[in-house]
CSV table of C-alpha atoms in Angstrom, one decimal:
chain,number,residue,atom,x,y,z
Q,1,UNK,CA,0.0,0.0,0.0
Q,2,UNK,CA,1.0,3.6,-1.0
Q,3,UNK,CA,0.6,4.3,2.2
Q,4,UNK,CA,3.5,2.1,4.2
Q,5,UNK,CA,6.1,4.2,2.3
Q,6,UNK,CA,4.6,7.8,3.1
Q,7,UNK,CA,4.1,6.5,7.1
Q,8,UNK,CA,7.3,5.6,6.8
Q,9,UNK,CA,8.7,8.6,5.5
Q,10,UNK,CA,6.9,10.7,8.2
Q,11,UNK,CA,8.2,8.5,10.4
Q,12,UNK,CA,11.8,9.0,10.1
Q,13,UNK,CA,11.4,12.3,9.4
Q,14,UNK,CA,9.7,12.8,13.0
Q,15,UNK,CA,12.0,11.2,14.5
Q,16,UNK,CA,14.9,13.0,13.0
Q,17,UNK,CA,13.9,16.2,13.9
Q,18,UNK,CA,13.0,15.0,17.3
Q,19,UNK,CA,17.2,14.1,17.7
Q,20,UNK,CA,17.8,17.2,15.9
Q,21,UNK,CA,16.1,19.2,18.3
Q,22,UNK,CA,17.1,17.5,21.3
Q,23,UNK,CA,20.4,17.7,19.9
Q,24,UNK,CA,20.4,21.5,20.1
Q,25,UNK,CA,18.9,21.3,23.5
Q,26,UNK,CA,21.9,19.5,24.7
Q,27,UNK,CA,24.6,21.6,23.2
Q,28,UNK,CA,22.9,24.4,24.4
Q,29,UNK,CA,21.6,25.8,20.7
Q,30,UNK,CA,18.5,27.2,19.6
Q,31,UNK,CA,18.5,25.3,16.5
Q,32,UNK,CA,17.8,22.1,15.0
Q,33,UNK,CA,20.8,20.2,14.8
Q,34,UNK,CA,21.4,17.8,11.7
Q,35,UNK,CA,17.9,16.8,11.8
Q,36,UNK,CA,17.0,15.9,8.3
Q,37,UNK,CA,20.5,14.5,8.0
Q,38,UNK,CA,19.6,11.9,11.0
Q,39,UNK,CA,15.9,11.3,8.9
Q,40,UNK,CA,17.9,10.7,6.0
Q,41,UNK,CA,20.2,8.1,7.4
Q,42,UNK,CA,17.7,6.5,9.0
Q,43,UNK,CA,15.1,6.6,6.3
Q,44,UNK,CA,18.2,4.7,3.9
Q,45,UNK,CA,19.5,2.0,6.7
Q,46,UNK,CA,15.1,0.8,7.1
Q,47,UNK,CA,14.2,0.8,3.6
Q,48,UNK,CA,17.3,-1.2,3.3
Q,49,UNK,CA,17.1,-3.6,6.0
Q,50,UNK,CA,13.1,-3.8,4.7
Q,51,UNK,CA,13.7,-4.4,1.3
Q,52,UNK,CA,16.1,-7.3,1.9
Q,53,UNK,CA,13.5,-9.0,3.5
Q,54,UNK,CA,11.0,-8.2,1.3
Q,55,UNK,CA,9.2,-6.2,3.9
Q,56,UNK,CA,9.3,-3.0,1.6
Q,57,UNK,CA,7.3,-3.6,-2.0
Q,58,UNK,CA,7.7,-1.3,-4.8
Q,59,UNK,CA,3.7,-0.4,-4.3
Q,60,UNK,CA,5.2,1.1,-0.8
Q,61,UNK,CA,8.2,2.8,-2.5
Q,62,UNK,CA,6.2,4.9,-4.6
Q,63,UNK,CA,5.0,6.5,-1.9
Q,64,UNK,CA,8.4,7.5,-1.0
Q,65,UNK,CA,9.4,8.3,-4.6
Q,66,UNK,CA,6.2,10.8,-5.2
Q,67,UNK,CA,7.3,13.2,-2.6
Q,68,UNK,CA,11.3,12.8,-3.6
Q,69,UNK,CA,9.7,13.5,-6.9
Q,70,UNK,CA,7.6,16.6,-5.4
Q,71,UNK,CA,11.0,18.2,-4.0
Q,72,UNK,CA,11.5,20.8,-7.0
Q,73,UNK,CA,7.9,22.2,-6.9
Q,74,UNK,CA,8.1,22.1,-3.3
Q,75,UNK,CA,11.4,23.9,-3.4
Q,76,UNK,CA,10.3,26.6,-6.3
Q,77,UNK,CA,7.1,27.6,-3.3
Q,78,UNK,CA,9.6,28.0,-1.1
Q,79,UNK,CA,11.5,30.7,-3.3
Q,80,UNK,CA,8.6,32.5,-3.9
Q,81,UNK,CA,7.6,32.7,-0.2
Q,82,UNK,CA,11.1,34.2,0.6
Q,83,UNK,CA,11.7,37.7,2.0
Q,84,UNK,CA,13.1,38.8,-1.2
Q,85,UNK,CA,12.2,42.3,-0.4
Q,86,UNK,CA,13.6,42.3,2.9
Q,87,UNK,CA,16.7,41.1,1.3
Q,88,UNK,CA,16.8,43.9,-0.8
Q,89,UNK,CA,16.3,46.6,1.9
Q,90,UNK,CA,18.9,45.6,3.9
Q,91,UNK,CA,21.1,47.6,0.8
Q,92,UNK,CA,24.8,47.8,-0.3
Q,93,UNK,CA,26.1,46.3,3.7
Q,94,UNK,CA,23.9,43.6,3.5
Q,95,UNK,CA,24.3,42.9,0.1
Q,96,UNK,CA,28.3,42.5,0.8
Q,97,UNK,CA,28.0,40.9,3.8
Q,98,UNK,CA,25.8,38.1,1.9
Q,99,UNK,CA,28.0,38.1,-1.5
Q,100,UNK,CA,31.9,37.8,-0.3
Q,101,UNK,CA,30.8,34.9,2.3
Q,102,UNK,CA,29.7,33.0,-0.5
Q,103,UNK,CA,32.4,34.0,-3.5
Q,104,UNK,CA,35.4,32.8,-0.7
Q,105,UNK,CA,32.7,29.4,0.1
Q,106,UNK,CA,32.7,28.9,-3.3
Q,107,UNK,CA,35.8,28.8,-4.0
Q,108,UNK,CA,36.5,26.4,-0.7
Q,109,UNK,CA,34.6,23.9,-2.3
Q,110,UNK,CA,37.2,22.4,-4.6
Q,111,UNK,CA,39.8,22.6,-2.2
Q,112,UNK,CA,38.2,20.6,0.7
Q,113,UNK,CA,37.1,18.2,-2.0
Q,114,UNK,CA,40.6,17.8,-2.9
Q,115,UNK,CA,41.9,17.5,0.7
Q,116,UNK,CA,39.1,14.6,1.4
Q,117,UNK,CA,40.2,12.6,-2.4
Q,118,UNK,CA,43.3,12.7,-1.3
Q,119,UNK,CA,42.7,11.3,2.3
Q,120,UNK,CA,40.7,8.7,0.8
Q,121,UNK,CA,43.5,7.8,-1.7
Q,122,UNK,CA,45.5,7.3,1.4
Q,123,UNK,CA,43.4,5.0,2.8
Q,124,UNK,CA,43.0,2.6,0.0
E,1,UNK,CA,-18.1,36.4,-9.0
E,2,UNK,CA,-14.9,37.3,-8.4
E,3,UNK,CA,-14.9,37.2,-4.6
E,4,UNK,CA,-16.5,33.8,-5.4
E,5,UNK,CA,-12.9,32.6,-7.2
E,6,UNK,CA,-10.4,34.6,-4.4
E,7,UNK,CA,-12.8,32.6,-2.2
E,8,UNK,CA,-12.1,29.2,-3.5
E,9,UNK,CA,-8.2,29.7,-3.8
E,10,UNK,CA,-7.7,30.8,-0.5
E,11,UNK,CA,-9.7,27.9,1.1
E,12,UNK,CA,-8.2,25.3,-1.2
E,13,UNK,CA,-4.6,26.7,-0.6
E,14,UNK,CA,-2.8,23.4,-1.0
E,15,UNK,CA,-4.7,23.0,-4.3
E,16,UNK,CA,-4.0,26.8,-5.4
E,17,UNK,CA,-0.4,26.1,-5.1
E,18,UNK,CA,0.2,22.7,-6.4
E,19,UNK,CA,-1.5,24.2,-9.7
E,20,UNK,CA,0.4,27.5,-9.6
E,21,UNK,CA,3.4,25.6,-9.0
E,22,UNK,CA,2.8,23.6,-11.6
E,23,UNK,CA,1.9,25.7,-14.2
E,24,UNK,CA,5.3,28.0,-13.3
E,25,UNK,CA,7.3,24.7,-13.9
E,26,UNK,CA,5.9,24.1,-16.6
E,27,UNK,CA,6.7,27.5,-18.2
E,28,UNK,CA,10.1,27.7,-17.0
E,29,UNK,CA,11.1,24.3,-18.4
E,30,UNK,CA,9.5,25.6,-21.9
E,31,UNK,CA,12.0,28.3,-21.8
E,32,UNK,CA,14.6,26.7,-20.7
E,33,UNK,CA,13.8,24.2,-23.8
E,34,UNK,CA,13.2,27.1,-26.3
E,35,UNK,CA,15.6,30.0,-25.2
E,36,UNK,CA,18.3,28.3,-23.5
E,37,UNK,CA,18.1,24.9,-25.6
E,38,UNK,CA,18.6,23.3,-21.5
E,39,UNK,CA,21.4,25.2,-20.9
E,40,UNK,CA,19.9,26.8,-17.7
E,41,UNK,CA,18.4,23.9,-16.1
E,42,UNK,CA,14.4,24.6,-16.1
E,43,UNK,CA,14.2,24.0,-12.2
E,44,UNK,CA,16.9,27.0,-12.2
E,45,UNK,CA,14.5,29.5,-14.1
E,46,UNK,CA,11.7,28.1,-11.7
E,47,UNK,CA,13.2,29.2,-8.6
E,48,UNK,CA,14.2,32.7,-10.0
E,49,UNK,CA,10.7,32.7,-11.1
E,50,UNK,CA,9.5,31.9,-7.6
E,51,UNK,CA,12.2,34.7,-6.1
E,52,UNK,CA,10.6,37.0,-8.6
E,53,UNK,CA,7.0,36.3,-7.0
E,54,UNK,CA,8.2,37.0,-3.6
E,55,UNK,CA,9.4,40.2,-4.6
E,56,UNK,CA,6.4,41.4,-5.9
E,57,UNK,CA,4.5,39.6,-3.1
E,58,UNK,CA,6.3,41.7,-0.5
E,59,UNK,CA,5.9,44.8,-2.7
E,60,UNK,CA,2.0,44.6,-2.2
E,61,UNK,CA,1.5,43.8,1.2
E,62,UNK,CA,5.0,44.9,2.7
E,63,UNK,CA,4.8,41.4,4.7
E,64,UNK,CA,7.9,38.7,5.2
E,65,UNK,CA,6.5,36.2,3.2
E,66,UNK,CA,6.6,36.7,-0.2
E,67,UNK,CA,3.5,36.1,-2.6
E,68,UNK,CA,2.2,33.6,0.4
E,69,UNK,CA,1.3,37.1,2.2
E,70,UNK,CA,-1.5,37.2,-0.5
E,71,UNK,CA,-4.5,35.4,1.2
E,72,UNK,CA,-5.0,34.3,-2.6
E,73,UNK,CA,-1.9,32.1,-2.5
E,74,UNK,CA,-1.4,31.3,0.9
E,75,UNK,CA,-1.4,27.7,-0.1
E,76,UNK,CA,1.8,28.3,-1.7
E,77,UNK,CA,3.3,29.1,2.0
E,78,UNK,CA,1.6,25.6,3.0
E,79,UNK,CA,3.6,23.7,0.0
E,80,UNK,CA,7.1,25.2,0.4
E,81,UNK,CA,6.9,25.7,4.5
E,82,UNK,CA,8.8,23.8,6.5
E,83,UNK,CA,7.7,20.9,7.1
E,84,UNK,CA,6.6,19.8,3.7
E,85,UNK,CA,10.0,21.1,2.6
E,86,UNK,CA,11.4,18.4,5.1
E,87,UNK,CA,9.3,16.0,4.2
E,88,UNK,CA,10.3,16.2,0.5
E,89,UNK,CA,13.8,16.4,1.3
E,90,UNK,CA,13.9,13.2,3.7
E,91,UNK,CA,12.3,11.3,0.7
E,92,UNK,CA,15.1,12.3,-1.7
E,93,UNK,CA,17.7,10.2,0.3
E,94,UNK,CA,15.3,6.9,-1.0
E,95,UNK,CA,17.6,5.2,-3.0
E,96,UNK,CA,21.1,7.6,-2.0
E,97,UNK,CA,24.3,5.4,-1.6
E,98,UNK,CA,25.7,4.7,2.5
E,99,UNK,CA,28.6,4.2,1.4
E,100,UNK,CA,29.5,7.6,-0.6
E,101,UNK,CA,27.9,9.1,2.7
E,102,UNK,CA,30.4,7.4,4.9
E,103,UNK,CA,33.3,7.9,2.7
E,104,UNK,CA,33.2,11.7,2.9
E,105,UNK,CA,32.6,12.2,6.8
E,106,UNK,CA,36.4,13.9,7.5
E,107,UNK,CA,36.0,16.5,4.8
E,108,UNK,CA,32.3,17.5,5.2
E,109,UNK,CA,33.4,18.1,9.2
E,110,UNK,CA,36.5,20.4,7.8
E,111,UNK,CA,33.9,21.8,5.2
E,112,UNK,CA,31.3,22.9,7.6
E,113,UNK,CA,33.6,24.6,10.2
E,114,UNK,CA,35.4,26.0,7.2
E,115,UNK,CA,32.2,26.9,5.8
E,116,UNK,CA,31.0,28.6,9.3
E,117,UNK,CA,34.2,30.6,9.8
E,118,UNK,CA,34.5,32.0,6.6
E,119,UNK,CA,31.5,33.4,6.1
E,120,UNK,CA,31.6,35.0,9.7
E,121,UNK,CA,34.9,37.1,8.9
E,122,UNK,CA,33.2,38.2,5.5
E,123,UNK,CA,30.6,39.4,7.2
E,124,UNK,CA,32.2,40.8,10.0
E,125,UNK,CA,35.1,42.8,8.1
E,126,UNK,CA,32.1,44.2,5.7
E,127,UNK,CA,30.4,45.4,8.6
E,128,UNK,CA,33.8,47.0,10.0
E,129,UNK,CA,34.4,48.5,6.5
E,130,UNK,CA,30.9,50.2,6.7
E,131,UNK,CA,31.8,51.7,10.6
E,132,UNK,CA,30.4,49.2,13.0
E,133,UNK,CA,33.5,49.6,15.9
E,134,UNK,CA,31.4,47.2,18.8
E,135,UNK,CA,32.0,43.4,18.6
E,136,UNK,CA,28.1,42.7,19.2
E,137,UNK,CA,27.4,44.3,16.2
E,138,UNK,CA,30.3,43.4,13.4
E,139,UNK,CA,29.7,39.5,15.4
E,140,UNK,CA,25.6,39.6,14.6
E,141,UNK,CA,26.5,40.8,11.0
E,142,UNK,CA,28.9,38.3,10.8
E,143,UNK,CA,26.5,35.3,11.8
E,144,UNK,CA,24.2,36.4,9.8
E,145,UNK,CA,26.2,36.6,6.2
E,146,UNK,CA,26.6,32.3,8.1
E,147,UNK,CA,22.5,32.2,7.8
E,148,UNK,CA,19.8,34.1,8.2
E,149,UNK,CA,19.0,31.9,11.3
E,150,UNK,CA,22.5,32.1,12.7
E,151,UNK,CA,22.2,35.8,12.7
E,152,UNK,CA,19.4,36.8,14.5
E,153,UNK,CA,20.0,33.7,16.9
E,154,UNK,CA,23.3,35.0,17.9
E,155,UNK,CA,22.1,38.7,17.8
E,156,UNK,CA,19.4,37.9,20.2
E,157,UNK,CA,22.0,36.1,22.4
E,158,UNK,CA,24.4,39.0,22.5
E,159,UNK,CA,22.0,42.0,22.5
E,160,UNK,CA,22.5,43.6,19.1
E,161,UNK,CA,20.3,46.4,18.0
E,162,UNK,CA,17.3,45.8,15.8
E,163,UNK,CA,18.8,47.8,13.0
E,164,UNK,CA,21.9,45.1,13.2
E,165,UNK,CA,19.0,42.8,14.0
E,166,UNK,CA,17.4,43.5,10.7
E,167,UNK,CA,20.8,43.6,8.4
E,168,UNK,CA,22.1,40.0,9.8
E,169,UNK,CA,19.0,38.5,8.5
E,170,UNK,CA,19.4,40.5,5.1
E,171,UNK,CA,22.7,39.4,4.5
E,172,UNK,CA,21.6,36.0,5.3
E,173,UNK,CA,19.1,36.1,2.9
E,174,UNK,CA,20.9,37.7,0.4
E,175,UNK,CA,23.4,35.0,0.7
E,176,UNK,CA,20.3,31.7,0.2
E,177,UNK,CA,18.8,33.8,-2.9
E,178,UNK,CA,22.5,33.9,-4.3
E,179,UNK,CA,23.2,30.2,-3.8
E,180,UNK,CA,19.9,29.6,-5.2
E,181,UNK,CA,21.0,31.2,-8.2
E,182,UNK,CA,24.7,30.5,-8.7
E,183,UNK,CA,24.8,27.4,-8.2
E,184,UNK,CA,23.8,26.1,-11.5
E,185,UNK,CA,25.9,28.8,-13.1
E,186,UNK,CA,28.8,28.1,-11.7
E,187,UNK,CA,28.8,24.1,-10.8
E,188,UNK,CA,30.8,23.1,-13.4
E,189,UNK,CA,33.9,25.3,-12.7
E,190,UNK,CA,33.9,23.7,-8.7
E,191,UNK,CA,33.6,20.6,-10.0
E,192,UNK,CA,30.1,20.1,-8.7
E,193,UNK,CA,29.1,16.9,-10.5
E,194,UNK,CA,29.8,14.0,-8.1
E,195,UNK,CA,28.1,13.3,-4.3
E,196,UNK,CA,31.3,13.6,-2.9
E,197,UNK,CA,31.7,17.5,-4.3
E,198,UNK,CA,28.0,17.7,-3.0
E,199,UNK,CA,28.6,16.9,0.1
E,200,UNK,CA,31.5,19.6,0.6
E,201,UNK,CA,29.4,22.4,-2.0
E,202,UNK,CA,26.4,21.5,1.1
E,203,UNK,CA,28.6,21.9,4.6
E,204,UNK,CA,30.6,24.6,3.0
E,205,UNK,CA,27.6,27.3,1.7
E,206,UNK,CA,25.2,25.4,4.3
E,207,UNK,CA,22.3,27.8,4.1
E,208,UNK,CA,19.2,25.1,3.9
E,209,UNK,CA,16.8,26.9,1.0
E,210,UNK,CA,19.7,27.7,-0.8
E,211,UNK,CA,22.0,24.5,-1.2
E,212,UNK,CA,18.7,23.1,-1.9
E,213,UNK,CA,17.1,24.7,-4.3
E,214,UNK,CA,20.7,25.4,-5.8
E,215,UNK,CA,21.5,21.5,-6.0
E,216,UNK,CA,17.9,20.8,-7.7
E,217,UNK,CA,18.7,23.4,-10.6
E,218,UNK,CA,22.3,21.7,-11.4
E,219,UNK,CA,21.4,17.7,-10.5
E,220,UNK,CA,18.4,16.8,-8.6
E,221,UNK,CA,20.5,13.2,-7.8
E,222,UNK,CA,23.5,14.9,-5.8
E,223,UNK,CA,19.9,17.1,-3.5
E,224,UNK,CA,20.5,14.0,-0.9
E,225,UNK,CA,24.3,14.8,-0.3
E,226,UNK,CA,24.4,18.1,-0.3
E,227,UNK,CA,21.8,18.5,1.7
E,228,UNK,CA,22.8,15.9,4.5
E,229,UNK,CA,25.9,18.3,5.0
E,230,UNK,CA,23.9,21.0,5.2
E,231,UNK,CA,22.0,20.3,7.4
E,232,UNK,CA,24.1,20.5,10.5
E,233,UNK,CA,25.9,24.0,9.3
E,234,UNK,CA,22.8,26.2,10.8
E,235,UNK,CA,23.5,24.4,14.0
E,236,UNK,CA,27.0,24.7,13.8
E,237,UNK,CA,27.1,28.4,13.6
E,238,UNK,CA,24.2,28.9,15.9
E,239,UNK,CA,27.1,27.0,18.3
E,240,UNK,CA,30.5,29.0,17.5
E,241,UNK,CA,28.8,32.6,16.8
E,242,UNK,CA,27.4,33.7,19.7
E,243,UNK,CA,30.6,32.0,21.7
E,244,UNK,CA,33.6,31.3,20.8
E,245,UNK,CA,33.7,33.6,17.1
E,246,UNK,CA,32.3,36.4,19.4
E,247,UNK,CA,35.3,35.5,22.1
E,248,UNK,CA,37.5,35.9,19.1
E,249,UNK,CA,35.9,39.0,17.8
E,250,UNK,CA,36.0,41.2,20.9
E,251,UNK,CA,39.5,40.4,21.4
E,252,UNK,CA,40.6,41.9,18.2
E,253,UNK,CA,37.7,44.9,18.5
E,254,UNK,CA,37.3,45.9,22.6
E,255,UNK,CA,34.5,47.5,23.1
C-alpha cells in the first residue's frame, strides 16, 4: 500500500527532527541540529534492512518516490515565499556581507574536496 | 463572481499552489527548452521565477513572506513551508548510496567549520568596513552573512540592536537567494558533478533553501548529499557565533 512508504517517511522524518532538536537542547543551541540528516540516514538504513527481506514492496516505495519526486515544486514555493524584499532593503552592507561569504565558500569547495580525495587515496 | 474565485483559492490553498506551481514549472522548463536549448536547467528559471514572486509579493502587502502574504496564495506558503520542505527532502535520500555518505565524513566536518568561519569574517570585516566599531554588532552581522538563522540567533544572544538585527537577517538572505542562483551557473567550474563535491558544496555554503534549491537546478541526484551536510551547518554556527567567534571578535575589537 502507498501508504506504508509515506508512514514511513513521516516516520523517520519525525523522529529526525526529534534528535535534531534535542540535539540542540543538549549543546545548548537554539537550533535544529542535523535533523533531516539523521531522517535521511535513518530513512536509507530501514528501507534497506526492509527491502532485503521483502518487507518493503515497490507499491510502498512509490510512496516515498512521489514526494522525492515533489521536492522541485516544493522547493520553487519555497523561493517565492522568501523575504526577497527584505533582502533587498537591507542595501549595499547587507548585500556585501551576503556576496563575499559566498564567493570565498565557493571557491572552498574544490579545495576541501581535494583534501578529502586525497585522504581517501591514502586510505585505500 | 470574483470574490467567489479569491474565495475558493484561499480555502483550497494546498490545491492553489500545487497548480500555480505547476503551471510555473511548466513554463520555465518551456523556456529553458526554447531559449536556452537546457542550458539553464528549467528548475533554475523556476526558482528565479518563484524569487521574482516573492518580490512582488512583498511589494504589495509589505509582509515577510513573499507572494504567500497574499491570502489568494497562501497555499503556496503551505507547500514550500517547513515541514513539507522536510518532508520532500527526507524522501530524496530513497535510493542515495551509505557508502559515498560514509566515505566523505572527515572533509564535510572540515567543510562545515570552514564553511561557518569563513563566512563570519566576510561578514564581519564588511560590517567593519561600513563603521560598525562594537563586537556585538560586526559579530551579529557576521553570523548572519553564516545564515539568516545564525544571525538573528546570535544577535538575540548578544544584544544587538534591531537595526543590526534586521541587516544579519538580510545578509543572510541575500546570501540563500545567491546560492539559489549561482549554483547552476557556476557548478561546473567547482567541479560540482559527483556526491562527494555535493557533500563539501552543502557543509561549505550550508544555508538550507539555498544548497537546496541550488542543487535541484544543477542535479536533482547529488539534492541528498548536499543536503545531508547542510544540514548541520545552521546548527553549527548557531554554536561558534554567539561564543567562541564572538570571544575571538572582541579580542581583536574591545569595546
Amino acid at each position: 500500500m502507498v501508504i506504508y512508504g509515506v508512514a514511513l517517511l513521516a516516520l523517520c522524518s519525525l523522529v529526525g527532527l526529534v534528535v535534531g532538536d534535542a540535539l540542540g537542547v543538549l549543546i545548548g543551541v537554539k537550533a535544529n541540529v542535523g535533523g533531516v540528516g539523521f531522517s535521511m540516514i535513518l530513512l536509507i538504513s530501514l528501507t534497506t534492512w526492509m527491502t532485503r527481506r521483502g518487507w518493503f514492496k515497490p507499491v510502498s516505495a512509490s510512496g516515498v518516490v512521489f514526494w522525492s519526486g515533489m521536492y522541485i515544486p516544493i522547493v520553487v514555493a519555497m523561493a517565492a515565499q522568501q523575504n526577497v524584499l527584505g533582502a533587498i532593503k537591507g542595501g549595499p552592507l547587507a548585500f556585501l556581507a551576503g556576496t563575499i561569504g559566498v564567493i570565498f565558500s565557493f571557491a572552498l569547495v574544490p579545495l576541501i574536496a581535494r583534501i578529502g580525495r586525497a585522504k581517501r587515496g591514502e586510505g585505500k | 463572481m470574483n470574490d467567489l474565485i479569491h474565495q475558493a483559492l484561499s480555502k483550497n490553498g494546498l490545491l492553489t499552489g500545487f497548480a500555480v506551481v505547476g503551471v510555473m514549472i511548466w513554463v520555465s522548463y518551456f523556456l529553458s527548452d526554447r531559449l536556452t536549448h537546457g542550458r539553464l536547467h528549467g528548475s533554475a528559471i523556476a526558482v528565479f521565477a518563484g524569487l521574482v514572486l516573492a518580490y512582488v509579493g512583498g511589494r504589495l502587502t509589505g509582509g515577510k513572506n513573499g507572494i504567500a502574504d497574499l491570502s489568494a496564495f497562501v497555499g503556496i506558503g503551505l507547500l514550500g513551508g517547513n515541514m513539507l520542505r522536510d518532508f520532500s527532502i527526507v524522501a530524496t535520500a530513497y535510493g542515495a548510496s551509505f557508502d559515498d555518505l560514509k566515505k566523505s565524513g572527515l572533509p564535510v566536518v572540515i567543510a562545515l567549520f570552514a564553511g561557518v568561519i569563513v563566512s563570519f569574517i566576510c561578514g564581519g570585516l564588511v560590517a567593519a568596513a561600513f563603521g560598525y566599531r562594537d563586537a556585538v554588532s560586526i559579530a551579529t552581522i557576521g553570523a548572519g552573512a553564516v545564515t539568516y538563522i545564525v544571525g538573528p540567533v546570535t544577535g538575540a544572544a548578544l544584544g544587538a540592536s534591531s537595526e543590526v538585527m534586521a541587516l544579519s537577517i538580510a545578509a543572510g538572505l541575500i546570501k540563500a537567494i545567491l546560492v539559489m542562483i549561482a549554483t547552476p551557473l557556476i557548478a561546473k567550474s567547482i567541479g560540482l558533478d559527483n556526491p562527494h563535491t555535493a557533500m563539501i558544496y552543502g557543509g561549505t555554503l550550508g544555508t538550507n533553501s539555498g544548497v537546496a534549491a541550488g542543487l535541484a537546478a544543477t542535479d536533482p541526484k547529488l539534492v541528498p548529499y548536499g543536503v545531508m551536510a547542510a544540514t548541520f551547518y545552521t546548527g553549527l554556527g548557531c554554536f561558534l557565533a554567539p561564543s567562541v567567534l564572538f570571544l575571538v571578535t572582541r579580542l581583536i575589537v574591545p569595546g
